[in-house]
Amino acid sequence: MRESDRTAALLEVFAAEQRALEASGRPASVAAPGLHVPTVSLLHADGTQVASDDLFANKPTVIVFYRGSWCPYCNMALRAYEKNLFPALRARGVQLIAISPQTPEGSVASRDDNELGFTVVSDPGNQLAAAFGILTAPSTEALGAQLSLGLDLREANADGTVGLPMPTVAIVDEERIVRWIDVQPNYAKRTEPGDILDAVNQTTRTPGRADSTPGLESVTSRMSELAQALGVKSCLVMRSESDSMVVAATAGAGADFYRIGDAGPKAATGDAEVPLYCERVVDSGDAVFIRDSRNDEVFAGNADEVEFGLTNYFGLPVRNTLGEVVGTVCVLDDSARDYDDRARHELEALRSDVEAIIAQDPSALSG
């Protein structure tokens, strides 16, 4: 048989398998929203074990089930998710985790070959795939075609079987409850990033969406992560005007009421008698920490306390290349609390990022 004829015959085997999968449709076994993700042992790409409880704990998660690094459709999908999904999920405080039954070495190939920034783990024995009702296996003809091409699933899979998950995306909340699931029985098709984001917006209890001027978009992921890590209501980058403080970037639940371009009048130039938190940072050029404004003789009754109930504040000055204070980075919360050295270091790192941006583009704070 000529090589071209052999190739055509192999392609027809896979095409026939895809047609059969398409005709079969979504299996009745697929888990419905409400499933509690079971506790199973997974493998990181370096081979270390991690419990699913720990992997999905305390953070909404988008799970992507894929077949393996050997699957070209999987690789195309993972690259698309890296580019068009992962950044948006990070900005929302949602993690992205890709799961396959392959060996850790296969996970390394998936991660490195596709330049993925999100977590990739192995599910030996397809424990989660079975729990989600999406476990399948190639047809006998497809297995033979794979072997003729040098792929032995028994070697690629961590447990020595040929079981595979149907390509599936699921959204799991902080309590490890499935809130949304989409299954593609035909492995040549995948869930679109836009559909996943729409589902995330509708189903997850995430903090308010991060937003920023175009010049500060690169720091919104860090801001969302900082707000979540510290457990604060809001993380902001503010621009200082002569008469007001203006929101340039916002993340955390406070993004619902701190919107880009919103301005708070400074007490020094307006009718307000109590200064804004950030106003004091700009005027002093120093860090300002307010444990509880209600007990502070200077800041009691300030606008953030009265309008939004945010009585706790920690902020740092942002300087331009001339050393002038042009804004602030800050976090706010609705309960009295302190900030340890790690928290202060993280806020200082955010400030450094912002200052590096405005050193290159002084208009970044303004849009």
mmCIF file with all atom_site columns, N, CA, C and O in Angstrom, residues 63-111:
data_model
loop_
_atom_site.group_PDB
_atom_site.id
_atom_site.type_symbol
_atom_site.label_atom_id
_atom_site.label_alt_id
_atom_site.label_comp_id
_atom_site.label_asym_id
_atom_site.label_entity_id
_atom_site.label_seq_id
_atom_site.pdbx_PDB_ins_code
_atom_site.Cartn_x
_atom_site.Cartn_y
_atom_site.Cartn_z
_atom_site.occupancy
_atom_site.B_iso_or_equiv
_atom_site.pdbx_formal_charge
_atom_site.auth_seq_id
_atom_site.auth_comp_id
_atom_site.auth_asym_id
_atom_site.auth_atom_id
_atom_site.pdbx_PDB_model_num
ATOM 1   N N  . ILE A 1 63  ? -12.354 23.500 35.441 1.00 0.00 ? 63  ILE A N  1
ATOM 2   C CA . ILE A 1 63  ? -11.649 22.256 35.170 1.00 0.00 ? 63  ILE A CA 1
ATOM 3   C C  . ILE A 1 63  ? -11.785 21.934 33.685 1.00 0.00 ? 63  ILE A C  1
ATOM 4   O O  . ILE A 1 63  ? -12.890 21.933 33.147 1.00 0.00 ? 63  ILE A O  1
ATOM 5   N N  . VAL A 1 64  ? -10.659 21.646 33.052 1.00 0.00 ? 64  VAL A N  1
ATOM 6   C CA . VAL A 1 64  ? -10.654 21.212 31.658 1.00 0.00 ? 64  VAL A CA 1
ATOM 7   C C  . VAL A 1 64  ? -10.156 19.767 31.615 1.00 0.00 ? 64  VAL A C  1
ATOM 8   O O  . VAL A 1 64  ? -9.000  19.490 31.955 1.00 0.00 ? 64  VAL A O  1
ATOM 9   N N  . PHE A 1 65  ? -11.028 18.844 31.234 1.00 0.00 ? 65  PHE A N  1
ATOM 10  C CA . PHE A 1 65  ? -10.616 17.461 31.024 1.00 0.00 ? 65  PHE A CA 1
ATOM 11  C C  . PHE A 1 65  ? -10.153 17.316 29.572 1.00 0.00 ? 65  PHE A C  1
ATOM 12  O O  . PHE A 1 65  ? -10.893 17.663 28.642 1.00 0.00 ? 65  PHE A O  1
ATOM 13  N N  . TYR A 1 66  ? -8.940  16.812 29.393 1.00 0.00 ? 66  TYR A N  1
ATOM 14  C CA . TYR A 1 66  ? -8.431  16.594 28.040 1.00 0.00 ? 66  TYR A CA 1
ATOM 15  C C  . TYR A 1 66  ? -7.772  15.229 27.954 1.00 0.00 ? 66  TYR A C  1
ATOM 16  O O  . TYR A 1 66  ? -7.516  14.575 28.967 1.00 0.00 ? 66  TYR A O  1
ATOM 17  N N  . ARG A 1 67  ? -7.491  14.769 26.740 1.00 0.00 ? 67  ARG A N  1
ATOM 18  C CA . ARG A 1 67  ? -7.051  13.387 26.534 1.00 0.00 ? 67  ARG A CA 1
ATOM 19  C C  . ARG A 1 67  ? -5.569  13.187 26.779 1.00 0.00 ? 67  ARG A C  1
ATOM 20  O O  . ARG A 1 67  ? -5.176  12.206 27.405 1.00 0.00 ? 67  ARG A O  1
ATOM 21  N N  . GLY A 1 68  ? -4.727  14.089 26.296 1.00 0.00 ? 68  GLY A N  1
ATOM 22  C CA . GLY A 1 68  ? -3.299  13.938 26.509 1.00 0.00 ? 68  GLY A CA 1
ATOM 23  C C  . GLY A 1 68  ? -2.490  14.800 25.570 1.00 0.00 ? 68  GLY A C  1
ATOM 24  O O  . GLY A 1 68  ? -3.021  15.380 24.606 1.00 0.00 ? 68  GLY A O  1
ATOM 25  N N  . SER A 1 69  ? -1.197  14.866 25.835 1.00 0.00 ? 69  SER A N  1
ATOM 26  C CA . SER A 1 69  ? -0.311  15.708 25.028 1.00 0.00 ? 69  SER A CA 1
ATOM 27  C C  . SER A 1 69  ? -0.170  15.188 23.605 1.00 0.00 ? 69  SER A C  1
ATOM 28  O O  . SER A 1 69  ? 0.268   15.914 22.711 1.00 0.00 ? 69  SER A O  1
ATOM 29  N N  . TRP A 1 70  ? -0.517  13.919 23.375 1.00 0.00 ? 70  TRP A N  1
ATOM 30  C CA . TRP A 1 70  ? -0.437  13.304 22.056 1.00 0.00 ? 70  TRP A CA 1
ATOM 31  C C  . TRP A 1 70  ? -1.599  13.720 21.153 1.00 0.00 ? 70  TRP A C  1
ATOM 32  O O  . TRP A 1 70  ? -1.568  13.457 19.938 1.00 0.00 ? 70  TRP A O  1
ATOM 33  N N  . CYS A 1 71  ? -2.616  14.360 21.713 1.00 0.00 ? 71  CYS A N  1
ATOM 34  C CA . CYS A 1 71  ? -3.842  14.688 20.984 1.00 0.00 ? 71  CYS A CA 1
ATOM 35  C C  . CYS A 1 71  ? -3.737  16.092 20.393 1.00 0.00 ? 71  CYS A C  1
ATOM 36  O O  . CYS A 1 71  ? -3.693  17.074 21.141 1.00 0.00 ? 71  CYS A O  1
ATOM 37  N N  . PRO A 1 72  ? -3.716  16.240 19.067 1.00 0.00 ? 72  PRO A N  1
ATOM 38  C CA . PRO A 1 72  ? -3.567  17.580 18.476 1.00 0.00 ? 72  PRO A CA 1
ATOM 39  C C  . PRO A 1 72  ? -4.738  18.502 18.791 1.00 0.00 ? 72  PRO A C  1
ATOM 40  O O  . PRO A 1 72  ? -4.556  19.712 18.946 1.00 0.00 ? 72  PRO A O  1
ATOM 41  N N  . TYR A 1 73  ? -5.937  17.940 18.894 1.00 0.00 ? 73  TYR A N  1
ATOM 42  C CA . TYR A 1 73  ? -7.093  18.773 19.228 1.00 0.00 ? 73  TYR A CA 1
ATOM 43  C C  . TYR A 1 73  ? -6.977  19.324 20.651 1.00 0.00 ? 73  TYR A C  1
ATOM 44  O O  . TYR A 1 73  ? -7.343  20.468 20.914 1.00 0.00 ? 73  TYR A O  1
ATOM 45  N N  . CYS A 1 74  ? -6.440  18.508 21.552 1.00 0.00 ? 74  CYS A N  1
ATOM 46  C CA . CYS A 1 74  ? -6.229  18.962 22.926 1.00 0.00 ? 74  CYS A CA 1
ATOM 47  C C  . CYS A 1 74  ? -5.229  20.104 22.970 1.00 0.00 ? 74  CYS A C  1
ATOM 48  O O  . CYS A 1 74  ? -5.435  21.106 23.662 1.00 0.00 ? 74  CYS A O  1
ATOM 49  N N  . ASN A 1 75  ? -4.148  19.965 22.239 1.00 0.00 ? 75  ASN A N  1
ATOM 50  C CA . ASN A 1 75  ? -3.115  20.996 22.251 1.00 0.00 ? 75  ASN A CA 1
ATOM 51  C C  . ASN A 1 75  ? -3.640  22.317 21.693 1.00 0.00 ? 75  ASN A C  1
ATOM 52  O O  . ASN A 1 75  ? -3.332  23.383 22.229 1.00 0.00 ? 75  ASN A O  1
ATOM 53  N N  . MET A 1 76  ? -4.429  22.255 20.644 1.00 0.00 ? 76  MET A N  1
ATOM 54  C CA . MET A 1 76  ? -5.013  23.483 20.102 1.00 0.00 ? 76  MET A CA 1
ATOM 55  C C  . MET A 1 76  ? -5.937  24.136 21.123 1.00 0.00 ? 76  MET A C  1
ATOM 56  O O  . MET A 1 76  ? -5.937  25.363 21.298 1.00 0.00 ? 76  MET A O  1
ATOM 57  N N  . ALA A 1 77  ? -6.732  23.314 21.814 1.00 0.00 ? 77  ALA A N  1
ATOM 58  C CA . ALA A 1 77  ? -7.658  23.849 22.806 1.00 0.00 ? 77  ALA A CA 1
ATOM 59  C C  . ALA A 1 77  ? -6.911  24.463 23.987 1.00 0.00 ? 77  ALA A C  1
ATOM 60  O O  . ALA A 1 77  ? -7.252  25.563 24.453 1.00 0.00 ? 77  ALA A O  1
ATOM 61  N N  . LEU A 1 78  ? -5.876  23.782 24.472 1.00 0.00 ? 78  LEU A N  1
ATOM 62  C CA . LEU A 1 78  ? -5.117  24.297 25.612 1.00 0.00 ? 78  LEU A CA 1
ATOM 63  C C  . LEU A 1 78  ? -4.450  25.628 25.273 1.00 0.00 ? 78  LEU A C  1
ATOM 64  O O  . LEU A 1 78  ? -4.412  26.539 26.103 1.00 0.00 ? 78  LEU A O  1
ATOM 65  N N  . ARG A 1 79  ? -3.915  25.732 24.068 1.00 0.00 ? 79  ARG A N  1
ATOM 66  C CA . ARG A 1 79  ? -3.302  27.001 23.665 1.00 0.00 ? 79  ARG A CA 1
ATOM 67  C C  . ARG A 1 79  ? -4.340  28.113 23.579 1.00 0.00 ? 79  ARG A C  1
ATOM 68  O O  . ARG A 1 79  ? -4.066  29.262 23.960 1.00 0.00 ? 79  ARG A O  1
ATOM 69  N N  . ALA A 1 80  ? -5.520  27.782 23.088 1.00 0.00 ? 80  ALA A N  1
ATOM 70  C CA . ALA A 1 80  ? -6.585  28.783 23.017 1.00 0.00 ? 80  ALA A CA 1
ATOM 71  C C  . ALA A 1 80  ? -7.019  29.213 24.407 1.00 0.00 ? 80  ALA A C  1
ATOM 72  O O  . ALA A 1 80  ? -7.276  30.404 24.650 1.00 0.00 ? 80  ALA A O  1
ATOM 73  N N  . TYR A 1 81  ? -7.082  28.269 25.338 1.00 0.00 ? 81  TYR A N  1
ATOM 74  C CA . TYR A 1 81  ? -7.470  28.613 26.705 1.00 0.00 ? 81  TYR A CA 1
ATOM 75  C C  . TYR A 1 81  ? -6.402  29.461 27.386 1.00 0.00 ? 81  TYR A C  1
ATOM 76  O O  . TYR A 1 81  ? -6.710  30.349 28.178 1.00 0.00 ? 81  TYR A O  1
ATOM 77  N N  . GLU A 1 82  ? -5.141  29.166 27.101 1.00 0.00 ? 82  GLU A N  1
ATOM 78  C CA . GLU A 1 82  ? -4.050  29.971 27.657 1.00 0.00 ? 82  GLU A CA 1
ATOM 79  C C  . GLU A 1 82  ? -4.163  31.424 27.193 1.00 0.00 ? 82  GLU A C  1
ATOM 80  O O  . GLU A 1 82  ? -4.001  32.357 27.988 1.00 0.00 ? 82  GLU A O  1
ATOM 81  N N  . LYS A 1 83  ? -4.459  31.626 25.938 1.00 0.00 ? 83  LYS A N  1
ATOM 82  C CA . LYS A 1 83  ? -4.488  32.967 25.368 1.00 0.00 ? 83  LYS A CA 1
ATOM 83  C C  . LYS A 1 83  ? -5.793  33.703 25.651 1.00 0.00 ? 83  LYS A C  1
ATOM 84  O O  . LYS A 1 83  ? -5.777  34.890 26.013 1.00 0.00 ? 83  LYS A O  1
ATOM 85  N N  . ASN A 1 84  ? -6.917  33.010 25.514 1.00 0.00 ? 84  ASN A N  1
ATOM 86  C CA . ASN A 1 84  ? -8.212  33.688 25.501 1.00 0.00 ? 84  ASN A CA 1
ATOM 87  C C  . ASN A 1 84  ? -9.078  33.446 26.729 1.00 0.00 ? 84  ASN A C  1
ATOM 88  O O  . ASN A 1 84  ? -10.170 34.010 26.827 1.00 0.00 ? 84  ASN A O  1
ATOM 89  N N  . LEU A 1 85  ? -8.605  32.607 27.659 1.00 0.00 ? 85  LEU A N  1
ATOM 90  C CA . LEU A 1 85  ? -9.408  32.294 28.844 1.00 0.00 ? 85  LEU A CA 1
ATOM 91  C C  . LEU A 1 85  ? -8.654  32.543 30.145 1.00 0.00 ? 85  LEU A C  1
ATOM 92  O O  . LEU A 1 85  ? -9.179  33.184 31.055 1.00 0.00 ? 85  LEU A O  1
ATOM 93  N N  . PHE A 1 86  ? -7.430  32.046 30.232 1.00 0.00 ? 86  PHE A N  1
ATOM 94  C CA . PHE A 1 86  ? -6.677  32.100 31.484 1.00 0.00 ? 86  PHE A CA 1
ATOM 95  C C  . PHE A 1 86  ? -6.525  33.517 32.041 1.00 0.00 ? 86  PHE A C  1
ATOM 96  O O  . PHE A 1 86  ? -6.776  33.735 33.234 1.00 0.00 ? 86  PHE A O  1
ATOM 97  N N  . PRO A 1 87  ? -6.132  34.518 31.248 1.00 0.00 ? 87  PRO A N  1
ATOM 98  C CA . PRO A 1 87  ? -5.994  35.864 31.817 1.00 0.00 ? 87  PRO A CA 1
ATOM 99  C C  . PRO A 1 87  ? -7.305  36.407 32.381 1.00 0.00 ? 87  PRO A C  1
ATOM 100 O O  . PRO A 1 87  ? -7.313  37.041 33.435 1.00 0.00 ? 87  PRO A O  1
ATOM 101 N N  . ALA A 1 88  ? -8.406  36.150 31.687 1.00 0.00 ? 88  ALA A N  1
ATOM 102 C CA . ALA A 1 88  ? -9.697  36.647 32.162 1.00 0.00 ? 88  ALA A CA 1
ATOM 103 C C  . ALA A 1 88  ? -10.130 35.946 33.449 1.00 0.00 ? 88  ALA A C  1
ATOM 104 O O  . ALA A 1 88  ? -10.724 36.558 34.338 1.00 0.00 ? 88  ALA A O  1
ATOM 105 N N  . LEU A 1 89  ? -9.817  34.662 33.565 1.00 0.00 ? 89  LEU A N  1
ATOM 106 C CA . LEU A 1 89  ? -10.157 33.937 34.794 1.00 0.00 ? 89  LEU A CA 1
ATOM 107 C C  . LEU A 1 89  ? -9.330  34.454 35.968 1.00 0.00 ? 89  LEU A C  1
ATOM 108 O O  . LEU A 1 89  ? -9.855  34.631 37.078 1.00 0.00 ? 89  LEU A O  1
ATOM 109 N N  . ARG A 1 90  ? -8.045  34.667 35.747 1.00 0.00 ? 90  ARG A N  1
ATOM 110 C CA . ARG A 1 90  ? -7.190  35.193 36.829 1.00 0.00 ? 90  ARG A CA 1
ATOM 111 C C  . ARG A 1 90  ? -7.710  36.537 37.323 1.00 0.00 ? 90  ARG A C  1
ATOM 112 O O  . ARG A 1 90  ? -7.702  36.809 38.528 1.00 0.00 ? 90  ARG A O  1
ATOM 113 N N  . ALA A 1 91  ? -8.151  37.381 36.398 1.00 0.00 ? 91  ALA A N  1
ATOM 114 C CA . ALA A 1 91  ? -8.672  38.688 36.791 1.00 0.00 ? 91  ALA A CA 1
ATOM 115 C C  . ALA A 1 91  ? -9.934  38.559 37.629 1.00 0.00 ? 91  ALA A C  1
ATOM 116 O O  . ALA A 1 91  ? -10.261 39.458 38.408 1.00 0.00 ? 91  ALA A O  1
ATOM 117 N N  . ARG A 1 92  ? -10.631 37.437 37.501 1.00 0.00 ? 92  ARG A N  1
ATOM 118 C CA . ARG A 1 92  ? -11.852 37.200 38.271 1.00 0.00 ? 92  ARG A CA 1
ATOM 119 C C  . ARG A 1 92  ? -11.595 36.391 39.530 1.00 0.00 ? 92  ARG A C  1
ATOM 120 O O  . ARG A 1 92  ? -12.527 36.058 40.256 1.00 0.00 ? 92  ARG A O  1
ATOM 121 N N  . GLY A 1 93  ? -10.334 36.022 39.780 1.00 0.00 ? 93  GLY A N  1
ATOM 122 C CA . GLY A 1 93  ? -10.015 35.212 40.946 1.00 0.00 ? 93  GLY A CA 1
ATOM 123 C C  . GLY A 1 93  ? -10.415 33.760 40.794 1.00 0.00 ? 93  GLY A C  1
ATOM 124 O O  . GLY A 1 93  ? -10.636 33.058 41.784 1.00 0.00 ? 93  GLY A O  1
ATOM 125 N N  . VAL A 1 94  ? -10.490 33.280 39.557 1.00 0.00 ? 94  VAL A N  1
ATOM 126 C CA . VAL A 1 94  ? -10.878 31.894 39.269 1.00 0.00 ? 94  VAL A CA 1
ATOM 127 C C  . VAL A 1 94  ? -9.663  31.155 38.725 1.00 0.00 ? 94  VAL A C  1
ATOM 128 O O  . VAL A 1 94  ? -8.975  31.650 37.833 1.00 0.00 ? 94  VAL A O  1
ATOM 129 N N  . GLN A 1 95  ? -9.379  29.967 39.254 1.00 0.00 ? 95  GLN A N  1
ATOM 130 C CA . GLN A 1 95  ? -8.233  29.210 38.774 1.00 0.00 ? 95  GLN A CA 1
ATOM 131 C C  . GLN A 1 95  ? -8.642  28.281 37.628 1.00 0.00 ? 95  GLN A C  1
ATOM 132 O O  . GLN A 1 95  ? -9.801  27.874 37.510 1.00 0.00 ? 95  GLN A O  1
ATOM 133 N N  . LEU A 1 96  ? -7.676  27.965 36.791 1.00 0.00 ? 96  LEU A N  1
ATOM 134 C CA . LEU A 1 96  ? -7.877  27.066 35.655 1.00 0.00 ? 96  LEU A CA 1
ATOM 135 C C  . LEU A 1 96  ? -6.963  25.866 35.832 1.00 0.00 ? 96  LEU A C  1
ATOM 136 O O  . LEU A 1 96  ? -5.756  26.022 36.025 1.00 0.00 ? 96  LEU A O  1
ATOM 137 N N  . ILE A 1 97  ? -7.539  24.661 35.779 1.00 0.00 ? 97  ILE A N  1
ATOM 138 C CA . ILE A 1 97  ? -6.771  23.432 35.972 1.00 0.00 ? 97  ILE A CA 1
ATOM 139 C C  . ILE A 1 97  ? -7.136  22.447 34.866 1.00 0.00 ? 97  ILE A C  1
ATOM 140 O O  . ILE A 1 97  ? -8.319  22.164 34.642 1.00 0.00 ? 97  ILE A O  1
ATOM 141 N N  . ALA A 1 98  ? -6.120  21.932 34.168 1.00 0.00 ? 98  ALA A N  1
ATOM 142 C CA . ALA A 1 98  ? -6.328  20.945 33.114 1.00 0.00 ? 98  ALA A CA 1
ATOM 143 C C  . ALA A 1 98  ? -5.971  19.563 33.634 1.00 0.00 ? 98  ALA A C  1
ATOM 144 O O  . ALA A 1 98  ? -4.929  19.381 34.278 1.00 0.00 ? 98  ALA A O  1
ATOM 145 N N  . ILE A 1 99  ? -6.829  18.581 33.360 1.00 0.00 ? 99  ILE A N  1
ATOM 146 C CA . ILE A 1 99  ? -6.674  17.239 33.914 1.00 0.00 ? 99  ILE A CA 1
ATOM 147 C C  . ILE A 1 99  ? -6.731  16.212 32.787 1.00 0.00 ? 99  ILE A C  1
ATOM 148 O O  . ILE A 1 99  ? -7.624  16.250 31.942 1.00 0.00 ? 99  ILE A O  1
ATOM 149 N N  . SER A 1 100 ? -5.779  15.275 32.796 1.00 0.00 ? 100 SER A N  1
ATOM 150 C CA . SER A 1 100 ? -5.773  14.166 31.840 1.00 0.00 ? 100 SER A CA 1
ATOM 151 C C  . SER A 1 100 ? -5.345  12.897 32.565 1.00 0.00 ? 100 SER A C  1
ATOM 152 O O  . SER A 1 100 ? -4.812  12.964 33.677 1.00 0.00 ? 100 SER A O  1
ATOM 153 N N  . PRO A 1 101 ? -5.544  11.734 31.939 1.00 0.00 ? 101 PRO A N  1
ATOM 154 C CA . PRO A 1 101 ? -5.105  10.484 32.583 1.00 0.00 ? 101 PRO A CA 1
ATOM 155 C C  . PRO A 1 101 ? -3.657  10.136 32.297 1.00 0.00 ? 101 PRO A C  1
ATOM 156 O O  . PRO A 1 101 ? -3.178  9.087  32.733 1.00 0.00 ? 101 PRO A O  1
ATOM 157 N N  . GLN A 1 102 ? -2.929  10.995 31.583 1.00 0.00 ? 102 GLN A N  1
ATOM 158 C CA . GLN A 1 102 ? -1.583  10.658 31.152 1.00 0.00 ? 102 GLN A CA 1
ATOM 159 C C  . GLN A 1 102 ? -0.584  10.707 32.309 1.00 0.00 ? 102 GLN A C  1
ATOM 160 O O  . GLN A 1 102 ? -0.877  11.184 33.404 1.00 0.00 ? 102 GLN A O  1
ATOM 161 N N  . THR A 1 103 ? 0.597   10.230 32.044 1.00 0.00 ? 103 THR A N  1
ATOM 162 C CA . THR A 1 103 ? 1.664   10.242 33.035 1.00 0.00 ? 103 THR A CA 1
ATOM 163 C C  . THR A 1 103 ? 2.091   11.685 33.323 1.00 0.00 ? 103 THR A C  1
ATOM 164 O O  . THR A 1 103 ? 1.834   12.590 32.517 1.00 0.00 ? 103 THR A O  1
ATOM 165 N N  . PRO A 1 104 ? 2.773   11.913 34.453 1.00 0.00 ? 104 PRO A N  1
ATOM 166 C CA . PRO A 1 104 ? 3.301   13.260 34.711 1.00 0.00 ? 104 PRO A CA 1
ATOM 167 C C  . PRO A 1 104 ? 4.201   13.766 33.591 1.00 0.00 ? 104 PRO A C  1
ATOM 168 O O  . PRO A 1 104 ? 4.220   14.961 33.297 1.00 0.00 ? 104 PRO A O  1
ATOM 169 N N  . GLU A 1 105 ? 4.961   12.859 32.956 1.00 0.00 ? 105 GLU A N  1
ATOM 170 C CA . GLU A 1 105 ? 5.801   13.279 31.836 1.00 0.00 ? 105 GLU A CA 1
ATOM 171 C C  . GLU A 1 105 ? 4.954   13.847 30.700 1.00 0.00 ? 105 GLU A C  1
ATOM 172 O O  . GLU A 1 105 ? 5.341   14.821 30.030 1.00 0.00 ? 105 GLU A O  1
ATOM 173 N N  . GLY A 1 106 ? 3.784   13.253 30.493 1.00 0.00 ? 106 GLY A N  1
ATOM 174 C CA . GLY A 1 106 ? 2.872   13.782 29.492 1.00 0.00 ? 106 GLY A CA 1
ATOM 175 C C  . GLY A 1 106 ? 2.338   15.144 29.881 1.00 0.00 ? 106 GLY A C  1
ATOM 176 O O  . GLY A 1 106 ? 2.171   16.027 29.033 1.00 0.00 ? 106 GLY A O  1
ATOM 177 N N  . SER A 1 107 ? 2.097   15.338 31.179 1.00 0.00 ? 107 SER A N  1
ATOM 178 C CA . SER A 1 107 ? 1.642   16.645 31.654 1.00 0.00 ? 107 SER A CA 1
ATOM 179 C C  . SER A 1 107 ? 2.718   17.704 31.433 1.00 0.00 ? 107 SER A C  1
ATOM 180 O O  . SER A 1 107 ? 2.415   18.847 31.074 1.00 0.00 ? 107 SER A O  1
ATOM 181 N N  . VAL A 1 108 ? 3.971   17.333 31.653 1.00 0.00 ? 108 VAL A N  1
ATOM 182 C CA . VAL A 1 108 ? 5.080   18.265 31.397 1.00 0.00 ? 108 VAL A CA 1
ATOM 183 C C  . VAL A 1 108 ? 5.085   18.672 29.929 1.00 0.00 ? 108 VAL A C  1
ATOM 184 O O  . VAL A 1 108 ? 5.254   19.850 29.587 1.00 0.00 ? 108 VAL A O  1
ATOM 185 N N  . ALA A 1 109 ? 4.877   17.691 29.040 1.00 0.00 ? 109 ALA A N  1
ATOM 186 C CA . ALA A 1 109 ? 4.857   17.993 27.610 1.00 0.00 ? 109 ALA A CA 1
ATOM 187 C C  . ALA A 1 109 ? 3.697   18.918 27.269 1.00 0.00 ? 109 ALA A C  1
ATOM 188 O O  . ALA A 1 109 ? 3.863   19.875 26.502 1.00 0.00 ? 109 ALA A O  1
ATOM 189 N N  . SER A 1 110 ? 2.527   18.661 27.845 1.00 0.00 ? 110 SER A N  1
ATOM 190 C CA . SER A 1 110 ? 1.375   19.533 27.597 1.00 0.00 ? 110 SER A CA 1
ATOM 191 C C  . SER A 1 110 ? 1.659   20.952 28.058 1.00 0.00 ? 110 SER A C  1
ATOM 192 O O  . SER A 1 110 ? 1.371   21.925 27.350 1.00 0.00 ? 110 SER A O  1
ATOM 193 N N  . ARG A 1 111 ? 2.235   21.067 29.240 1.00 0.00 ? 111 ARG A N  1
ATOM 194 C CA . ARG A 1 111 ? 2.515   22.389 29.808 1.00 0.00 ? 111 ARG A CA 1
ATOM 195 C C  . ARG A 1 111 ? 3.593   23.130 29.023 1.00 0.00 ? 111 ARG A C  1
ATOM 196 O O  . ARG A 1 111 ? 3.420   24.293 28.644 1.00 0.00 ? 111 ARG A O  1
#
